[in-house]
Tab-separated table of C-alpha atoms in Angstrom:
chain	number	residue	atom	x	y	z
A	1	MET	CA	23.434	-1.112	15.519
A	2	LYS	CA	21.777	-0.633	12.125
A	3	THR	CA	19.060	-3.167	13.018
A	4	LEU	CA	18.444	-1.462	16.383
A	5	PHE	CA	18.133	1.923	14.698
A	6	SER	CA	15.677	0.469	12.166
A	7	CYS	CA	13.547	-0.994	14.962
A	8	ILE	CA	13.459	2.319	16.845
A	9	LEU	CA	12.605	4.249	13.684
A	10	LEU	CA	9.808	1.841	12.796
A	11	CYS	CA	8.332	2.050	16.294
A	12	LEU	CA	8.278	5.822	16.082
A	13	MET	CA	6.593	5.692	12.676
A	14	LEU	CA	4.004	3.156	13.818
A	15	SER	CA	3.106	5.235	16.864
A	16	THR	CA	2.517	8.463	14.926
A	17	ALA	CA	1.852	7.728	11.262
A	18	TYR	CA	-1.804	6.792	11.058
A	19	SER	CA	-4.605	9.232	11.589
A	20	GLN	CA	-7.707	7.133	12.068
A	21	GLU	CA	-8.768	3.644	13.087
A	22	ILE	CA	-12.164	2.137	12.225
A	23	ILE	CA	-13.623	-1.185	13.394
A	24	LEU	CA	-16.507	-2.734	11.453
A	25	SER	CA	-18.273	-6.073	11.755
A	26	LEU	CA	-18.187	-8.063	8.536
A	27	TRP	CA	-21.805	-9.103	8.862
A	28	GLU	CA	-24.996	-7.741	10.393
A	29	GLY	CA	-26.413	-10.017	13.057
A	30	THR	CA	-25.295	-13.644	13.214
A	31	PRO	CA	-22.763	-14.274	10.421
A	32	PRO	CA	-23.683	-16.746	7.667
A	33	LEU	CA	-22.854	-20.433	8.198
A	34	GLN	CA	-22.871	-19.907	11.963
A	35	ASN	CA	-25.208	-20.736	14.824
A	36	ASP	CA	-25.517	-18.369	17.756
A	37	MET	CA	-24.344	-20.617	20.601
A	38	GLY	CA	-23.175	-17.956	23.008
A	39	LEU	CA	-19.532	-18.924	22.542
A	40	GLU	CA	-16.823	-16.426	23.377
A	41	GLU	CA	-13.620	-15.749	21.516
A	42	LYS	CA	-10.358	-15.721	23.409
A	43	ALA	CA	-7.465	-13.288	23.104
A	44	VAL	CA	-4.172	-14.051	24.841
A	45	GLU	CA	-1.090	-11.839	24.828
A	46	GLU	CA	2.109	-13.843	25.184
A	47	GLY	CA	4.666	-11.788	23.323
A	48	ILE	CA	2.110	-11.447	20.530
A	49	ILE	CA	-1.692	-11.264	20.616
A	50	ARG	CA	-3.262	-14.625	19.751
A	51	ILE	CA	-6.983	-14.722	19.045
A	52	GLU	CA	-8.960	-17.994	19.123
A	53	ASN	CA	-12.570	-19.044	18.451
A	54	VAL	CA	-13.614	-15.888	16.580
A	55	GLN	CA	-17.386	-15.424	16.794
A	56	THR	CA	-17.783	-11.854	15.525
A	57	PRO	CA	-15.611	-11.428	12.442
A	58	GLN	CA	-14.584	-7.859	11.737
A	59	ILE	CA	-12.171	-5.585	9.966
A	60	GLU	CA	-9.913	-3.073	11.651
A	61	VAL	CA	-9.111	-0.251	9.243
A	62	PHE	CA	-6.048	1.969	9.578
A	63	LEU	CA	-6.148	5.096	7.436
A	64	PRO	CA	-2.992	7.045	6.567
A	65	SER	CA	-2.765	10.815	6.790
A	66	LYS	CA	-4.461	12.697	3.972
A	67	GLN	CA	-1.176	14.086	2.689
A	68	SER	CA	0.409	10.673	2.095
A	69	ARG	CA	-2.463	8.631	0.623
A	70	THR	CA	-1.637	6.623	-2.513
A	71	GLY	CA	-5.114	5.181	-3.133
A	72	GLN	CA	-3.867	1.654	-2.468
A	73	ALA	CA	-5.331	-0.579	0.234
A	74	VAL	CA	-4.169	-3.942	1.548
A	75	VAL	CA	-6.537	-6.401	3.246
A	76	ILE	CA	-4.449	-8.395	5.733
A	77	PHE	CA	-4.998	-11.994	6.875
A	78	PRO	CA	-2.882	-12.943	9.909
A	79	GLY	CA	-1.579	-16.495	10.109
A	80	GLY	CA	-1.963	-19.121	12.801
A	81	GLY	CA	-2.634	-22.476	11.165
A	82	TYR	CA	-6.408	-21.832	10.942
A	83	HIS	CA	-6.426	-22.308	14.737
A	84	ILE	CA	-5.399	-18.880	16.040
A	85	LEU	CA	-4.717	-15.446	14.567
A	86	ALA	CA	-1.325	-13.814	15.209
A	87	TYR	CA	-3.280	-10.603	15.261
A	88	ASP	CA	-0.683	-7.924	15.928
A	89	TRP	CA	2.509	-9.619	14.650
A	90	GLU	CA	0.987	-10.386	11.249
A	91	GLY	CA	-1.893	-7.928	11.319
A	92	ARG	CA	-2.039	-4.605	13.119
A	93	ASP	CA	1.719	-4.009	13.027
A	94	PHE	CA	1.750	-4.371	9.248
A	95	ALA	CA	-1.335	-2.192	8.825
A	96	LYS	CA	0.372	0.605	10.756
A	97	TRP	CA	3.550	0.181	8.729
A	98	LEU	CA	1.570	0.368	5.494
A	99	ASN	CA	0.104	3.650	6.748
A	100	THR	CA	3.624	5.105	6.830
A	101	GLN	CA	3.717	4.432	3.084
A	102	GLY	CA	0.362	6.113	2.440
A	103	ILE	CA	-1.461	2.766	2.088
A	104	VAL	CA	-4.703	1.849	3.857
A	105	GLY	CA	-4.226	-1.266	6.021
A	106	ILE	CA	-7.275	-3.431	6.743
A	107	VAL	CA	-6.793	-6.265	9.245
A	108	VAL	CA	-9.328	-9.098	9.056
A	109	LYS	CA	-10.347	-10.977	12.176
A	110	TYR	CA	-11.738	-13.928	10.264
A	111	ARG	CA	-13.523	-16.918	11.727
A	112	LEU	CA	-11.492	-20.046	12.338
A	113	PRO	CA	-12.785	-23.418	11.155
A	114	ASP	CA	-12.334	-25.243	14.476
A	115	SER	CA	-15.154	-23.254	16.101
A	116	LYS	CA	-18.106	-25.431	17.155
A	117	SER	CA	-20.588	-22.722	16.115
A	118	LEU	CA	-19.930	-23.090	12.374
A	119	THR	CA	-22.250	-25.096	10.133
A	120	ASP	CA	-19.851	-25.534	7.184
A	121	ALA	CA	-16.462	-24.685	8.632
A	122	LYS	CA	-14.344	-25.162	5.505
A	123	GLU	CA	-16.239	-22.409	3.664
A	124	VAL	CA	-16.149	-19.779	6.394
A	125	PRO	CA	-12.628	-18.263	6.137
A	126	LEU	CA	-13.038	-17.714	2.379
A	127	LEU	CA	-16.506	-16.243	2.937
A	128	ASP	CA	-15.104	-13.749	5.463
A	129	ALA	CA	-12.196	-12.914	3.138
A	130	GLN	CA	-14.549	-12.180	0.237
A	131	ARG	CA	-16.682	-9.989	2.486
A	132	ALA	CA	-13.683	-8.006	3.725
A	133	ILE	CA	-12.619	-7.165	0.165
A	134	ARG	CA	-16.177	-6.217	-0.795
A	135	LEU	CA	-16.452	-3.970	2.264
A	136	ALA	CA	-13.233	-2.220	1.251
A	137	ARG	CA	-14.774	-1.509	-2.165
A	138	HIS	CA	-18.072	-0.484	-0.583
A	139	HIS	CA	-16.268	2.137	1.535
A	140	ALA	CA	-13.699	3.072	-1.112
A	141	GLU	CA	-14.907	6.646	-1.588
A	142	GLU	CA	-15.220	7.261	2.149
A	143	TRP	CA	-11.755	5.843	2.898
A	144	LYS	CA	-10.150	7.462	-0.174
A	145	ILE	CA	-9.281	4.112	-1.762
A	146	ASP	CA	-9.030	3.453	-5.479
A	147	PRO	CA	-11.411	0.459	-5.861
A	148	GLU	CA	-9.048	-0.978	-8.490
A	149	LYS	CA	-6.050	-0.889	-6.124
A	150	ILE	CA	-7.202	-3.207	-3.353
A	151	GLY	CA	-4.837	-6.097	-2.638
A	152	VAL	CA	-4.465	-8.852	-0.065
A	153	LEU	CA	-1.579	-9.783	2.235
A	154	GLY	CA	-1.466	-13.125	4.002
A	155	PHE	CA	1.043	-14.826	6.270
A	156	SER	CA	1.414	-18.624	6.540
A	157	ALA	CA	-2.166	-19.970	6.814
A	158	GLY	CA	-3.295	-16.407	6.179
A	159	GLY	CA	-1.292	-16.703	2.962
A	160	HIS	CA	-3.322	-19.788	2.129
A	161	LEU	CA	-6.495	-17.760	2.651
A	162	ALA	CA	-5.112	-14.887	0.550
A	163	SER	CA	-4.250	-17.286	-2.279
A	164	THR	CA	-7.654	-18.967	-1.963
A	165	VAL	CA	-9.561	-15.694	-2.314
A	166	SER	CA	-7.226	-14.784	-5.191
A	167	THR	CA	-8.221	-17.931	-7.080
A	168	GLN	CA	-11.764	-18.516	-5.741
A	169	TYR	CA	-13.027	-14.950	-5.344
A	170	ALA	CA	-16.207	-15.838	-7.266
A	171	HIS	CA	-16.985	-18.992	-5.241
A	172	GLU	CA	-20.526	-18.956	-3.866
A	173	VAL	CA	-22.307	-20.713	-1.006
A	174	ASP	CA	-26.027	-20.813	-0.303
A	175	ARG	CA	-26.757	-17.885	2.039
A	176	PRO	CA	-28.734	-14.629	2.195
A	177	LYS	CA	-27.272	-11.827	0.053
A	178	ASP	CA	-27.235	-8.045	0.314
A	179	ALA	CA	-26.149	-5.139	-1.887
A	180	ILE	CA	-22.504	-5.459	-0.858
A	181	ASP	CA	-22.429	-8.960	-2.358
A	182	ALA	CA	-22.867	-7.430	-5.810
A	183	LEU	CA	-19.332	-5.989	-5.570
A	184	SER	CA	-16.316	-7.915	-6.797
A	185	ALA	CA	-14.290	-9.892	-4.252
A	186	ARG	CA	-11.311	-10.221	-6.612
A	187	PRO	CA	-8.121	-8.728	-5.174
A	188	ASP	CA	-6.165	-6.495	-7.556
A	189	PHE	CA	-2.880	-7.947	-6.266
A	190	SER	CA	-1.676	-10.539	-3.760
A	191	ILE	CA	1.214	-10.545	-1.298
A	192	LEU	CA	1.981	-13.963	0.157
A	193	ALA	CA	4.515	-14.261	2.996
A	194	TYR	CA	5.753	-17.798	3.753
A	195	PRO	CA	2.348	-19.039	2.565
A	196	VAL	CA	0.686	-22.391	2.906
A	197	ILE	CA	-0.388	-23.136	-0.679
A	198	SER	CA	-0.689	-26.848	-1.319
A	199	PHE	CA	-2.663	-29.401	0.689
A	200	ARG	CA	-1.059	-32.240	-1.248
A	201	ASP	CA	1.161	-34.555	0.794
A	202	ALA	CA	4.629	-33.458	-0.336
A	203	SER	CA	4.192	-29.796	0.556
A	204	ALA	CA	1.216	-29.715	2.911
A	205	HIS	CA	1.254	-27.947	6.250
A	206	SER	CA	-0.643	-30.690	8.054
A	207	GLY	CA	-2.058	-28.471	10.805
A	208	SER	CA	-3.613	-25.969	8.392
A	209	ARG	CA	-5.026	-28.746	6.229
A	210	ARG	CA	-6.464	-30.654	9.178
A	211	ASN	CA	-8.037	-27.560	10.737
A	212	LEU	CA	-9.630	-26.390	7.482
A	213	ILE	CA	-10.820	-29.559	5.752
A	214	GLY	CA	-10.405	-32.311	8.334
A	215	GLU	CA	-8.228	-35.355	8.872
A	216	ASN	CA	-9.717	-37.561	6.151
A	217	ALA	CA	-10.631	-35.070	3.458
A	218	SER	CA	-11.544	-36.254	-0.024
A	219	GLN	CA	-9.153	-35.755	-2.920
A	220	GLU	CA	-11.658	-33.308	-4.348
A	221	LEU	CA	-11.385	-31.094	-1.257
A	222	ILE	CA	-7.596	-31.419	-1.111
A	223	ASP	CA	-7.358	-30.273	-4.727
A	224	ARG	CA	-9.871	-27.470	-4.269
A	225	PHE	CA	-7.814	-25.958	-1.462
A	226	SER	CA	-4.442	-26.462	-3.142
A	227	GLY	CA	-3.889	-23.024	-4.610
A	228	GLU	CA	-1.451	-24.094	-7.313
A	229	LEU	CA	-4.224	-26.133	-8.952
A	230	ASN	CA	-6.673	-23.230	-9.130
A	231	VAL	CA	-4.647	-20.457	-10.769
A	232	THR	CA	-6.163	-18.983	-13.943
A	233	GLU	CA	-5.309	-16.104	-16.252
A	234	GLU	CA	-7.543	-13.933	-14.015
A	235	THR	CA	-5.553	-14.604	-10.831
A	236	PRO	CA	-4.121	-11.259	-9.657
A	237	PRO	CA	-0.414	-10.322	-9.858
A	238	THR	CA	1.421	-11.848	-6.924
A	239	PHE	CA	4.453	-11.177	-4.727
A	240	LEU	CA	5.833	-14.186	-2.821
A	241	VAL	CA	8.462	-14.200	-0.068
A	242	HIS	CA	9.826	-17.236	1.770
A	243	ALA	CA	12.912	-18.350	3.718
A	244	GLN	CA	14.890	-21.357	2.533
A	245	ASP	CA	15.256	-22.647	6.102
A	246	ASP	CA	11.506	-22.536	6.833
A	247	LYS	CA	10.806	-25.707	8.838
A	248	GLY	CA	7.115	-24.967	9.276
A	249	VAL	CA	5.935	-24.416	5.696
A	250	PRO	CA	8.288	-25.792	3.019
A	251	ILE	CA	9.459	-23.342	0.357
A	252	GLU	CA	7.970	-25.701	-2.233
A	253	ASN	CA	4.628	-24.032	-1.478
A	254	SER	CA	5.821	-20.736	-2.941
A	255	PHE	CA	7.581	-22.538	-5.816
A	256	LEU	CA	4.374	-24.355	-6.775
A	257	TYR	CA	2.273	-21.197	-6.784
A	258	TYR	CA	4.865	-19.197	-8.711
A	259	LYS	CA	5.138	-21.964	-11.313
A	260	ALA	CA	1.346	-22.026	-11.741
A	261	LEU	CA	1.196	-18.228	-12.066
A	262	HIS	CA	3.999	-18.233	-14.637
A	263	ALA	CA	2.282	-20.966	-16.651
A	264	LYS	CA	-0.870	-18.829	-16.888
A	265	GLY	CA	1.006	-15.651	-17.780
A	266	VAL	CA	0.188	-13.918	-14.474
A	267	PRO	CA	2.839	-11.372	-13.405
A	268	ALA	CA	4.604	-12.748	-10.338
A	269	SER	CA	7.654	-11.953	-8.234
A	270	LEU	CA	9.267	-14.684	-6.108
A	271	HIS	CA	11.823	-13.871	-3.394
A	272	ILE	CA	13.664	-16.617	-1.502
A	273	TYR	CA	16.025	-15.703	1.339
A	274	PRO	CA	18.588	-18.186	2.667
A	275	SER	CA	17.490	-17.788	6.292
A	276	GLY	CA	14.696	-16.324	8.353
A	277	GLY	CA	12.790	-19.416	9.399
A	278	HIS	CA	9.020	-19.450	9.613
A	279	GLY	CA	6.957	-16.520	10.818
A	280	PHE	CA	9.688	-13.909	10.384
A	281	GLY	CA	7.178	-11.057	10.071
A	282	PHE	CA	9.075	-7.809	9.572
A	283	GLY	CA	12.301	-9.814	9.516
A	284	PHE	CA	14.173	-7.766	12.112
A	285	GLY	CA	17.320	-9.528	13.292
A	286	LYS	CA	16.905	-12.220	10.643
A	287	GLY	CA	19.631	-11.095	8.233
A	288	PRO	CA	18.912	-10.236	4.580
A	289	VAL	CA	15.194	-11.095	4.911
A	290	SER	CA	14.817	-7.911	6.979
A	291	GLY	CA	14.863	-5.998	3.689
A	292	TRP	CA	11.943	-7.812	2.083
A	293	ARG	CA	9.459	-4.991	2.755
A	294	GLU	CA	11.479	-2.477	0.744
A	295	VAL	CA	11.487	-4.922	-2.177
A	296	LEU	CA	7.715	-5.278	-1.762
A	297	LEU	CA	7.171	-1.526	-1.855
A	298	ASP	CA	9.118	-1.242	-5.107
A	299	TRP	CA	6.927	-3.994	-6.575
A	300	MET	CA	3.737	-2.243	-5.439
A	301	VAL	CA	4.824	1.014	-7.046
A	302	ASP	CA	5.346	-0.791	-10.373
A	303	LEU	CA	1.900	-2.445	-10.387
A	304	LYS	CA	-0.118	-1.537	-13.454
């Protein structure tokens, strides 16, 4: 009964809490590292909305009511193994929930590396992630965001992307630049939910690794995209949540990242729940993991 009441209450909040929605393309014209081949993306709704073959990357911005704004913003990367985006389940729904807490939610429809239109597929998700964060800073005054309170939230492979932009926010590729590129792409905090972190054999999520860097990637590429190897003292404070019975992405991924953060003196909070499986999202009906969002909110309030 308590879970049912929580679900009903959340649905009511999500349907009424946000005051404005904005959709912006990440790039003007054809995005960098992409050829215009006339390909079309595909969106299928089967319980959740799954988006494939993204050709026009964009952000969908959900603004809270003026009375409740905290100045914080969260840039959200849905998961899907770098093959699809679970766009509402791990994107829009969370953006709307964040609005109920006075937080701007920004959902990123990032390009997926298995698209035939990309010229250097492994670089594209990170490039789109950097751009999304820079756009949030570019529009900070307009959207009533504190430019020093912009974080990222990623689920599963989206967690891999969130950890990658948290450790490689300054990575550059050869492409045309504009004024927005002068802004920092460093997140001020990271939230990683059942994240893919390591591409090394013991902990790797093989589908995410294969889709991003290929079947026979070099050790150099494997190490570059293993987040635990790229943490520095400048990596942002991080919140990690994972279920012990996750059969899709082993909990060792979160352990490895937390250990690396701790070794560098980066504030980090690790939360392991005994059950919940993979892709638990809000956690409704999954036992104790259903309370992870309240723990997250407490952590966000305490951020310096």
